CSV table of C-alpha atoms in Angstrom, one decimal:
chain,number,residue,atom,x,y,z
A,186,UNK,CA,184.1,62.4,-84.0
A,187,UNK,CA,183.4,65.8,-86.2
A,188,UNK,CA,185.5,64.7,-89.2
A,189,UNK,CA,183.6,61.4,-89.1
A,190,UNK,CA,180.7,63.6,-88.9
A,191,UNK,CA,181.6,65.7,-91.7
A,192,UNK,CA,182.6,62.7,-93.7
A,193,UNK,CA,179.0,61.0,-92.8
A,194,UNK,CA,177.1,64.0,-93.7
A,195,UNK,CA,178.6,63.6,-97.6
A,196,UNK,CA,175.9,61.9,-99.9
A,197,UNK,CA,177.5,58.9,-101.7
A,198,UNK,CA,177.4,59.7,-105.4
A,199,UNK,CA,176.4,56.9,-108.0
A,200,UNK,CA,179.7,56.5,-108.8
A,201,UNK,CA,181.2,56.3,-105.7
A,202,UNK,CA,179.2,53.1,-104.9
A,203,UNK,CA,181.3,51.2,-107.4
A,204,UNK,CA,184.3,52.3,-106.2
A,205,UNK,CA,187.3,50.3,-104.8
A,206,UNK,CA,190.3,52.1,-103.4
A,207,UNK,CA,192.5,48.9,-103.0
A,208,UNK,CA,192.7,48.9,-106.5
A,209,UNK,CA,192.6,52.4,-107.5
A,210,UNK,CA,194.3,54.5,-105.5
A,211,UNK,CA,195.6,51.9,-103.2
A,212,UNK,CA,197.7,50.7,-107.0
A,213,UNK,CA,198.8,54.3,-107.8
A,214,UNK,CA,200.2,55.1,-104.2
A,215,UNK,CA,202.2,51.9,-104.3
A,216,UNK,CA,203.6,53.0,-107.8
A,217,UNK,CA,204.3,56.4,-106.4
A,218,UNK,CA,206.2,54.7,-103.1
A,219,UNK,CA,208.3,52.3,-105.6
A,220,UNK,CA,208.9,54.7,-108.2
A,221,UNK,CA,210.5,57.1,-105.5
A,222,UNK,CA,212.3,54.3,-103.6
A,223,UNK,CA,213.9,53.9,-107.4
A,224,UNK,CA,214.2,57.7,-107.8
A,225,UNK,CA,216.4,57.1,-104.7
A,226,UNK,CA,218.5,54.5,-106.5
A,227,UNK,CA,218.8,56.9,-109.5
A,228,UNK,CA,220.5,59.2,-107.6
A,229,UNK,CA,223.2,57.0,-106.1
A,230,UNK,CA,223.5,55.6,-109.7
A,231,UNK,CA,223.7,58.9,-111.2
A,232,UNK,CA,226.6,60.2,-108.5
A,233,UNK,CA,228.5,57.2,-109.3
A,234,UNK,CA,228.6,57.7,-112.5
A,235,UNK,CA,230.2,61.1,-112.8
A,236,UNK,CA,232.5,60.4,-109.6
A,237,UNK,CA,234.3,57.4,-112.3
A,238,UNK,CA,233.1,58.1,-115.4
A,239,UNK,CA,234.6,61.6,-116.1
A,240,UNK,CA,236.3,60.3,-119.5
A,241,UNK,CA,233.2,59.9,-121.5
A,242,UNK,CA,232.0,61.9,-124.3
A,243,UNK,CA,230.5,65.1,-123.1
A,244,UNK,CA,227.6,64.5,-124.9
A,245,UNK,CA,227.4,61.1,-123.1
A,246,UNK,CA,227.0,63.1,-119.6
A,247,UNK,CA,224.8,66.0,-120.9
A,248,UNK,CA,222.6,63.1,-121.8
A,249,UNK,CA,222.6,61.3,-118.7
A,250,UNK,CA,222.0,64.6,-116.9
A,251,UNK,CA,219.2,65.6,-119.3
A,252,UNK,CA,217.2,61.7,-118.0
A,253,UNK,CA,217.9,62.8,-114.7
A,254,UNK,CA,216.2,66.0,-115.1
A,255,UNK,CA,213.2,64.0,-116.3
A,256,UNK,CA,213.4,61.9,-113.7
A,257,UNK,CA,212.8,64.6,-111.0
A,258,UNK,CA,210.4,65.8,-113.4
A,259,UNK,CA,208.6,62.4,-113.7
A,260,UNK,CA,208.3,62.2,-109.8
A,261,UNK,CA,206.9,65.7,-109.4
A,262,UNK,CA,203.9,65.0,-111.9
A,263,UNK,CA,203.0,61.4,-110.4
A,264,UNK,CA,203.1,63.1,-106.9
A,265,UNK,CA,200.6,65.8,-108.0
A,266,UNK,CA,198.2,62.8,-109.3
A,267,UNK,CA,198.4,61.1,-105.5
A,268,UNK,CA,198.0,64.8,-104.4
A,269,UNK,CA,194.8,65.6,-106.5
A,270,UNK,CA,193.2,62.5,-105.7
A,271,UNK,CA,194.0,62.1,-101.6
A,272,UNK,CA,194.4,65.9,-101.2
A,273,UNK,CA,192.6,68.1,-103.0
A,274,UNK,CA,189.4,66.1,-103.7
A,275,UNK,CA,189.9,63.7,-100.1
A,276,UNK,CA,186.1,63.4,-99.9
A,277,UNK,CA,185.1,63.6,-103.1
A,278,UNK,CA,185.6,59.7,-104.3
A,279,UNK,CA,183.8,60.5,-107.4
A,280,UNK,CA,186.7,62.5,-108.8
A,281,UNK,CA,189.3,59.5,-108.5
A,282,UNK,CA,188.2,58.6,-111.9
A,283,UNK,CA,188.6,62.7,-113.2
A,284,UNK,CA,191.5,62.7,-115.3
A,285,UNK,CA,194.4,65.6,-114.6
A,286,UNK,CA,196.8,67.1,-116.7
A,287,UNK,CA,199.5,65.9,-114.7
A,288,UNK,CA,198.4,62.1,-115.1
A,289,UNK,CA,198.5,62.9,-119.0
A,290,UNK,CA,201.8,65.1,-119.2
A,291,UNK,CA,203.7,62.2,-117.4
A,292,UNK,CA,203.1,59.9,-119.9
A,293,UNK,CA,204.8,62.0,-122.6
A,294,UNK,CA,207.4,62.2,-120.2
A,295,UNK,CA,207.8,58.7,-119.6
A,296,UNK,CA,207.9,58.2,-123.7
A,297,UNK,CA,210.7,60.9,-123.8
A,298,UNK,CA,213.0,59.3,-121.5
A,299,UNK,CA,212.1,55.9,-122.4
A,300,UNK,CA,212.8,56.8,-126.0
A,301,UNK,CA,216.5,58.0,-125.2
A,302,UNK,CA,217.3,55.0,-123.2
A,303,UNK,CA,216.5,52.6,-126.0
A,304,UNK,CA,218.2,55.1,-128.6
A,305,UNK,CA,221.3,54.2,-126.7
A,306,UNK,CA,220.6,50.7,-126.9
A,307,UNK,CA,219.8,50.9,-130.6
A,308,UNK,CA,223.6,52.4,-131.0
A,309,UNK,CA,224.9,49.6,-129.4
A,310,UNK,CA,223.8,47.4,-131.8
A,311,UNK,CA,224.5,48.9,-134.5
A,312,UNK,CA,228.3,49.1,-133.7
A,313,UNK,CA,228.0,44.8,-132.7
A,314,UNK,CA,226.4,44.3,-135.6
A,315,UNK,CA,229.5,46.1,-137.3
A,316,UNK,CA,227.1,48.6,-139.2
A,317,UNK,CA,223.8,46.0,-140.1
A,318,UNK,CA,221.4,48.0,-141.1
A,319,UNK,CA,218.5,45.1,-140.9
A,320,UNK,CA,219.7,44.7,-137.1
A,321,UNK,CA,219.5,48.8,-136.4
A,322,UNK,CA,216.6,49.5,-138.2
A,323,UNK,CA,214.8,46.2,-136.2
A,324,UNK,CA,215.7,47.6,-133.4
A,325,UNK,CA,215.0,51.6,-134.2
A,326,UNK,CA,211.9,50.7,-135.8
A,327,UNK,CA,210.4,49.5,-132.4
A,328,UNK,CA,212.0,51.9,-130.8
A,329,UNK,CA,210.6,55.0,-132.9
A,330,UNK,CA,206.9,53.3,-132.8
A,331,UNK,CA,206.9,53.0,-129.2
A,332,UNK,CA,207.7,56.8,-129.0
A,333,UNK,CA,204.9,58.0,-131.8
A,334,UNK,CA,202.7,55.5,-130.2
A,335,UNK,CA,203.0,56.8,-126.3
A,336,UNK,CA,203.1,60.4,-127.5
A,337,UNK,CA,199.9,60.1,-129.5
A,338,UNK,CA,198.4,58.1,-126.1
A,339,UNK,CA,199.4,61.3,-124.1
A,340,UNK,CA,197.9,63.6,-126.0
A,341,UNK,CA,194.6,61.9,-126.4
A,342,UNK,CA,194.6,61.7,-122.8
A,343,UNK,CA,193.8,65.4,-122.9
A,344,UNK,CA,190.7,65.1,-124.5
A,345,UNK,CA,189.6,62.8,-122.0
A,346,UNK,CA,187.4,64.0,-119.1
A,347,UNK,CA,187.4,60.7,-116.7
A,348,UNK,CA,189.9,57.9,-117.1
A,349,UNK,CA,187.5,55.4,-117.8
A,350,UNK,CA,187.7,56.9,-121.3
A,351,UNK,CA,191.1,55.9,-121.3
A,352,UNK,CA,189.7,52.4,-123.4
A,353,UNK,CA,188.5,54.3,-126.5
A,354,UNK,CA,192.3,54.7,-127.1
A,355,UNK,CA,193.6,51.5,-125.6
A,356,UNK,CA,195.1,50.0,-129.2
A,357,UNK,CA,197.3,53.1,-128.8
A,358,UNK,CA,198.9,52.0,-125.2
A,359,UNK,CA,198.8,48.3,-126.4
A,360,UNK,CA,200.9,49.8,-129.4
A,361,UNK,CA,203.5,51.8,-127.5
A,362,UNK,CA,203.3,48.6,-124.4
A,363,UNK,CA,203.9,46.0,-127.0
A,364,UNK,CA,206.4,48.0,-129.5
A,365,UNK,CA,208.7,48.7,-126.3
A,366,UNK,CA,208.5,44.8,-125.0
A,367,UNK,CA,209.7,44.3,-129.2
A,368,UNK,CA,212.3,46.5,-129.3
A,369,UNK,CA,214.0,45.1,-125.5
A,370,UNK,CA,213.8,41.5,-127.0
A,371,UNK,CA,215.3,42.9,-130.3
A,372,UNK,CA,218.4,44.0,-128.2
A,373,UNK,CA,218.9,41.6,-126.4
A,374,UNK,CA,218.7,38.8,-128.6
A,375,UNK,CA,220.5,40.8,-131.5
A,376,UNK,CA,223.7,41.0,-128.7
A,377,UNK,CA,223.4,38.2,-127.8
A,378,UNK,CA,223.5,36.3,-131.0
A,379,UNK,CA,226.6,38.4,-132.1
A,380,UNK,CA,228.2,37.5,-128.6
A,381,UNK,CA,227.5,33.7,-129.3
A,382,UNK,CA,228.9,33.7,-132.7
A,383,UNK,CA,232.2,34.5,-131.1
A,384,UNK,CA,232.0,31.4,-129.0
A,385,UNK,CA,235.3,28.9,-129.9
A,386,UNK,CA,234.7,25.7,-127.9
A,387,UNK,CA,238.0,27.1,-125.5
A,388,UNK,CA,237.1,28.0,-121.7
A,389,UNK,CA,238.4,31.0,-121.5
A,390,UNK,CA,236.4,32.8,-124.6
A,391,UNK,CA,233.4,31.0,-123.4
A,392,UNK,CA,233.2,32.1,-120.2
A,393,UNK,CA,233.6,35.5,-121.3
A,394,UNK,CA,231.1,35.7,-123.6
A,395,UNK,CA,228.7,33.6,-120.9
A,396,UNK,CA,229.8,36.8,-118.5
A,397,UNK,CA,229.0,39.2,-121.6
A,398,UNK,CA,225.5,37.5,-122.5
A,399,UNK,CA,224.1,37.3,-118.9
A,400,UNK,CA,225.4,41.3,-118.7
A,401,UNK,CA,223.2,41.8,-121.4
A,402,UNK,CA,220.2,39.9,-120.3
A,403,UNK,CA,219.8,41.5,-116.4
A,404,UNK,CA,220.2,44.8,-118.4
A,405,UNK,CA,216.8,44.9,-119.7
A,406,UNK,CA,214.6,41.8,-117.9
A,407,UNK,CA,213.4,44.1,-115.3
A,408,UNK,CA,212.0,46.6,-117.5
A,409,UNK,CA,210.8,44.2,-120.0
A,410,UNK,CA,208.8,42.0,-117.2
A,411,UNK,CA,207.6,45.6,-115.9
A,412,UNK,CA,206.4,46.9,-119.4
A,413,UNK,CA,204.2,43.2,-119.7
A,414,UNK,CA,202.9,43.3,-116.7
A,415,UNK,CA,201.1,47.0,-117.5
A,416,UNK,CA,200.3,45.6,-120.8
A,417,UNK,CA,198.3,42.7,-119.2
A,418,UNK,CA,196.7,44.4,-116.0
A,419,UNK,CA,195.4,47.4,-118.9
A,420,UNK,CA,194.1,44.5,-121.2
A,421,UNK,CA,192.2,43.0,-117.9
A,422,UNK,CA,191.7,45.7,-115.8
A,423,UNK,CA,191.3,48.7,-117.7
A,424,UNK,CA,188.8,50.0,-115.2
A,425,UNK,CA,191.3,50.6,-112.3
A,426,UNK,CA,194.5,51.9,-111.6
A,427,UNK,CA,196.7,48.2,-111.0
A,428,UNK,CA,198.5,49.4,-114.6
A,429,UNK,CA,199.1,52.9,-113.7
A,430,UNK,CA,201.0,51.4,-110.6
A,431,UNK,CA,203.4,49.6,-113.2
A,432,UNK,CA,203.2,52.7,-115.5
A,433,UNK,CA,204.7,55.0,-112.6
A,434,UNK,CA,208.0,52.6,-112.3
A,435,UNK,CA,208.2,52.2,-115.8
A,436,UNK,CA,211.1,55.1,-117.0
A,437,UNK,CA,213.1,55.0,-113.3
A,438,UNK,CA,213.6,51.2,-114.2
A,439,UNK,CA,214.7,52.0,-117.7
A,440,UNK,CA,216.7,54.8,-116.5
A,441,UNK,CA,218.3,52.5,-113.7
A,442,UNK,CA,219.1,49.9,-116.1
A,443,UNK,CA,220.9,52.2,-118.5
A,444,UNK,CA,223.2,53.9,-115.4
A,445,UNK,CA,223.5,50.1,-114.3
A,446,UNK,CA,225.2,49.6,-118.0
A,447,UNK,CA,227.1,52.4,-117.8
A,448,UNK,CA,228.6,52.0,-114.4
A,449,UNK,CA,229.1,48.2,-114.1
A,450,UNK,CA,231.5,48.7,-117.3
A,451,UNK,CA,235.1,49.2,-114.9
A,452,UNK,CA,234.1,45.9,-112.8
A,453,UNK,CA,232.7,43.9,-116.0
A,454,UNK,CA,236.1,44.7,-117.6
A,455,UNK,CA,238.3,43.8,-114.8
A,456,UNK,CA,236.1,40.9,-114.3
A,457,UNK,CA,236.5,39.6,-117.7
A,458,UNK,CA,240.2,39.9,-117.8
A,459,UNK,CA,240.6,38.3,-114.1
A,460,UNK,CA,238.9,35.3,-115.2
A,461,UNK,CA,240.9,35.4,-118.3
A,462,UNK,CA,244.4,35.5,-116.5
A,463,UNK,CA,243.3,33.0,-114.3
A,464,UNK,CA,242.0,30.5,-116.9
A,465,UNK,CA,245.0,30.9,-118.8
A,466,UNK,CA,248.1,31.0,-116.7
A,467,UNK,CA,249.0,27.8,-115.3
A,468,UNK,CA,252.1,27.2,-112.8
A,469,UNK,CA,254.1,23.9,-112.0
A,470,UNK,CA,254.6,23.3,-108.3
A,471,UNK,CA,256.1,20.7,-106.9
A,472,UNK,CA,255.5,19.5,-103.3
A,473,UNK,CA,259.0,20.0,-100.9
A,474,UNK,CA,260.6,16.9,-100.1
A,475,UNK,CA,262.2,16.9,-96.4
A,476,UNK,CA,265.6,17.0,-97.3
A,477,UNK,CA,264.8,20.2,-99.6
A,478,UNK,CA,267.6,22.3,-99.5
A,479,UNK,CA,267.0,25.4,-98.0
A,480,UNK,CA,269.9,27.4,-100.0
A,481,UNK,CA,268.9,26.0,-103.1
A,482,UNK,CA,265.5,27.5,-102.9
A,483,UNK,CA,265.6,30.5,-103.5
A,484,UNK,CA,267.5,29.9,-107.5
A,485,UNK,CA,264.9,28.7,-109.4
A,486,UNK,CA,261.1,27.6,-109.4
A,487,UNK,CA,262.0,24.6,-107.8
A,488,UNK,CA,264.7,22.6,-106.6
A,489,UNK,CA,265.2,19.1,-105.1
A,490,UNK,CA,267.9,18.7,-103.2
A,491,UNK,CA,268.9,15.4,-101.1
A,492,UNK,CA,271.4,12.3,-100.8
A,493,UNK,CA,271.7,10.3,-103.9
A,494,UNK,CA,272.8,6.6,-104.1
A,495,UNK,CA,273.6,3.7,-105.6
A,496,UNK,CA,271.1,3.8,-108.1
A,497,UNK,CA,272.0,6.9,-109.2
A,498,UNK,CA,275.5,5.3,-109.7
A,499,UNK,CA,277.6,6.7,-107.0
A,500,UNK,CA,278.8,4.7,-104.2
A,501,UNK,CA,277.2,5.3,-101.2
A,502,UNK,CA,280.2,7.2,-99.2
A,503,UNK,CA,280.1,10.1,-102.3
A,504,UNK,CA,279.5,13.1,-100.6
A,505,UNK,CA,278.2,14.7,-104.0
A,506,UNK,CA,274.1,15.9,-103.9
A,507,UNK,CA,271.9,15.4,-107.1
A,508,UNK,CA,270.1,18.7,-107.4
A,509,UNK,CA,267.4,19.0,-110.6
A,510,UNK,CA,266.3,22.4,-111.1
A,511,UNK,CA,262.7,22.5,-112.6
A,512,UNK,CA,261.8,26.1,-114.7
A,513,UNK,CA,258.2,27.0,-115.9
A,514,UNK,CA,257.6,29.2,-118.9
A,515,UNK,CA,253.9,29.9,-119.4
A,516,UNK,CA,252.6,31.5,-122.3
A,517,UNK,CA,249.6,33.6,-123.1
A,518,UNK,CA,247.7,34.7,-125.8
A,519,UNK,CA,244.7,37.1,-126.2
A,520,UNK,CA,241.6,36.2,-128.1
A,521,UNK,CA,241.5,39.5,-130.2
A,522,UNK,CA,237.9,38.8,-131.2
A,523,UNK,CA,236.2,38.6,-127.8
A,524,UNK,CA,238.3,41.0,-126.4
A,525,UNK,CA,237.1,43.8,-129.4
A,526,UNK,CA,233.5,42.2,-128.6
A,527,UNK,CA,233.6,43.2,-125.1
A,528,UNK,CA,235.3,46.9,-126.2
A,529,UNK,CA,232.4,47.2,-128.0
A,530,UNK,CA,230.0,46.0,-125.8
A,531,UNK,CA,231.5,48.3,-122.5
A,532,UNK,CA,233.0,51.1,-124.2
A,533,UNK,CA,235.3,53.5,-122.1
């Protein structure tokens, strides 16, 4: 009864009558919950990956280590943001549109990490295109406006003093939302092209590119579905915090995807070549007949063994046995091509 009291006894300000906390708060705490449910995920990703991937380039794990550090970093800003709002200022609604430092530092954050993820992907294809540099520079070029574009939104974000100001520099989040949607569908569509030129009309080499092509799809639909949904909820809700929700997820699910890559190489690989061996080896069996010989089974592939007759041109008291020995010899050969796609496309 005294806290409802207390709460009572505050005067509504003028902007706390237009106020909704379903869609402002409400929208960031859900980010916060899903973003650490995928900070989780990031962990378990991130401990698989050094526990099998010990072979890569040092570089390759200072880097992966380096994203995990923002990660926690990430986490710890967005939870001060809940914390400030909720905590801090729990009945004073008016300050739910304040802006804080940590709600602007995390974006610059976000653009860091975000930035190296699609670096990586920018190197990958450069080395399917075999060295394009129209292909690279497609893809770095969305890439390197995505990052100028959500550092400049960051740091305008300081001058800010309420985040309904946030719209005098939407172009600027449209730019970096937009750029990053670019450069996904760049990748993807750039590896996959390469991966269908490949394609020979045989099973085998189909399926493994199919395999290949959907690997590189899932890799980046997630984030690119999560990047347009802040893009639209900002463009039609700038006044509440339903794009801020998507913006929280936004670098774990980049960050996921890229330790997904990584780690799903060993049983891609092994995939690929199972399907291979099983497409392309081929064995002739031939059912037992009931008067199978049991001794003769065991020297060759397969052996018939029973009575023979007149139509075989022995008279029917010959004690002789017509046996017919049947040998396989299956051979294989390796589609160099997809094979030094898929090296490329999973390196060790």
């Amino acid at each position: 009864m005294a806290l409802h009291n207390a709460t009572a006894s505050v005067p509504p300000t003028p902007a706390s009558l237009h106020i909704r906390l379903d869609n402002t708060l409400g929208a960031a705490l859900i980010g916060l919950i899903v973003a650490s449910i995928l900070f989780g995920v990031t962990n378990i990703q991130a401990f698989m990956y050094y526990q099998s991937y010990g072979r890569d380039p040092r570089y390759m794990k200072w880097a992966i280590g380096f994203l995990w550090f923002l990660d926690v970093l990430h986490l710890a800003l967005i939870a001060h943001v809940l914390y400030f709002y909720l905590v801090t200022n729990f009945t004073n609604l008016s300050a739910i549109t304040a802006s804080t430092w940590s709600l602007c530092l995390h974006v610059a954050i976000t653009t860091i990490s975000d930035f190296l993820v699609r670096s990586y992907y920018t190197r990958r294809v450069w080395i399917m295109s075999r060295q394009n540099w129209f292909l690279m520079l497609g893809s770095a070029t969305f890439t390197f406006a995505t990052f100028v574009s959500g550092m400049g939104f960051s740091i305008k974000m300081f001058s800010f003093a309420t985040t309904t100001e946030f719209t005098k520099a939407s172009w600027v989040l449209y730019t970096s939302l937009g750029s990053g949607v670019a450069a996904d569908l760049w990748v993807a569509s750039t590896l996959c092209y390469f991966l269908a030129q490949n394609k020979t009309g045989f099973q085998t080499t189909d399926s493994k590119i199919t395999v290949l092509m959907a690997y590189v799809i899932n890799s980046g639909l997630l984030t690119s579905i999560c990047a347009v949904c802040c893009f639209v909820t900002f463009a039609i809700m700038p006044q509440n915090y339903v794009f801020i929700g998507f913006y929280f997820s936004l670098p774990k699910l980049y960050f996921n995807s890229l330790l997904a890559t990584l780690n799903a190489r060993d049983r891609l690989r092994e995939s690929i070549n199972n399907n291979s061996h099983n497409m392309g080896a081929s064995a002739f069996q031939m059912a037992p007949f009931s008067t199978l010989s049991p001794s003769k089974q065991g020297a060759s592939f397969g052996t018939i063994s029973a009575p023979t007759y007149g139509h075989f041109g022995f008279r029917q008291n010959d004690g002789r046995t017509l046996s017919v020995s049947v040998r396989t010899e299956t051979d294989y050969h390796t589609d160099g091509g997809i094979d030094a796609k898929r090296d490329e496309l999973l390196p060790a």
